[in-house]
């Protein structure tokens, strides 16, 4: 247990709701492991209180930073003095750092995803074609990270086709690589067969056993990175494995984006193994 006293520094997560978060377990284990007198707390803040909360938080001298989650990843932007280039490109922030009365905004999702894919998945997106399912905040981080890492071409598939097309346009505009958007029931045979990597950046497979129709083209050449995570294997990952492909869930992305936040706030190397153990133990405790 973290021992709190008058000198404890605080970090935390602000969102609504945040009851499901695994970040306190991960960060508090890390602080204990490196012997820091710090504590990580959840802040459940309703929308009409968010502005007051952020203005107040920036005056708390022992509050070092916060993770920012739904629905505030964009709503935080007007309060920031500075954003990193990644956060700027994404137009969304998931980590803030209070520094000398100024709030600096970071986005560590893309960094967490790429590190997990390359380090644990042993997959380098350079010169590969990739198909991203989803066009929300996480899909945007993923698509931009893939493009920035030298992916050859990116296909975006989304329930709302227009959002897929917009994200594809953004990728092409920023990185000058081909990208194309599709709806879920689009003609995806060529795109799936051309892609080596498939990334699920939607809750598909979490809420139901539904598998998108284009999964009929998935085979043993495919590697699925599924951003969802729970104690059970994600439904889409099971489907890919049943067809001879490989893949992994999104717990590594959660771990490494948390590790990146730890580094931003403390300027220390994060104890990644301790954080991973805490994350996995708490996933088991949650049992979902
Ligand atoms: P978001 O901005 O709300 O976007 C949600 C995306 O999922 C949109 O593309 C949406 O399609 C699609 N979607 C939602 N419900 C769907 C359904 N029933 N059928 C098909 N598509 C559906 O959310 P986000 O932040 O991008 O998060 C997306 C997923 O990634 C979530 O499952 C989240 O838990 C996960 N995630 C994981 C990590 C990690 O560290 N592992 C980090 C961030 C996010 P429309 O555009 O048509 O609405």
XYZ file of N, CA and C in Angstrom, residues 6 13 27 43 46 48 92 115 118 133 138 169 173 220 285:
45
model
N 2.007 14.182 4.474
C 1.917 15.582 4.038
C 2.806 15.911 2.843
N -6.314 10.042 -12.602
C -7.042 9.987 -13.879
C -8.349 10.744 -13.706
N 0.027 2.256 -11.501
C 0.921 3.341 -11.091
C 1.303 3.257 -9.611
N -10.402 10.409 -10.380
C -11.279 11.578 -10.194
C -12.481 11.438 -11.125
N -18.134 15.000 -13.420
C -19.191 15.167 -14.430
C -18.871 16.376 -15.304
N -20.318 19.101 -16.264
C -20.523 20.506 -15.865
C -19.514 20.946 -14.794
N -6.041 15.475 -29.653
C -6.546 14.833 -28.433
C -5.383 14.586 -27.482
N 4.944 0.597 -29.353
C 5.932 -0.123 -28.548
C 5.452 -1.552 -28.303
N 5.657 -3.578 -31.619
C 7.025 -3.894 -32.049
C 7.745 -4.767 -31.025
N -9.530 -1.188 -38.092
C -10.987 -1.201 -37.880
C -11.303 -0.120 -36.858
N -8.899 6.275 -30.784
C -7.824 5.280 -30.740
C -7.386 4.895 -32.151
N -8.185 10.271 -45.503
C -7.718 11.532 -46.119
C -6.651 12.192 -45.245
N -2.889 13.060 -46.300
C -2.454 14.464 -46.267
C -1.197 14.627 -45.406
N -3.976 -17.172 -42.592
C -2.794 -17.389 -41.738
C -1.712 -16.324 -41.897
N -8.621 -9.932 -11.265
C -9.545 -9.611 -10.176
C -10.881 -9.118 -10.722
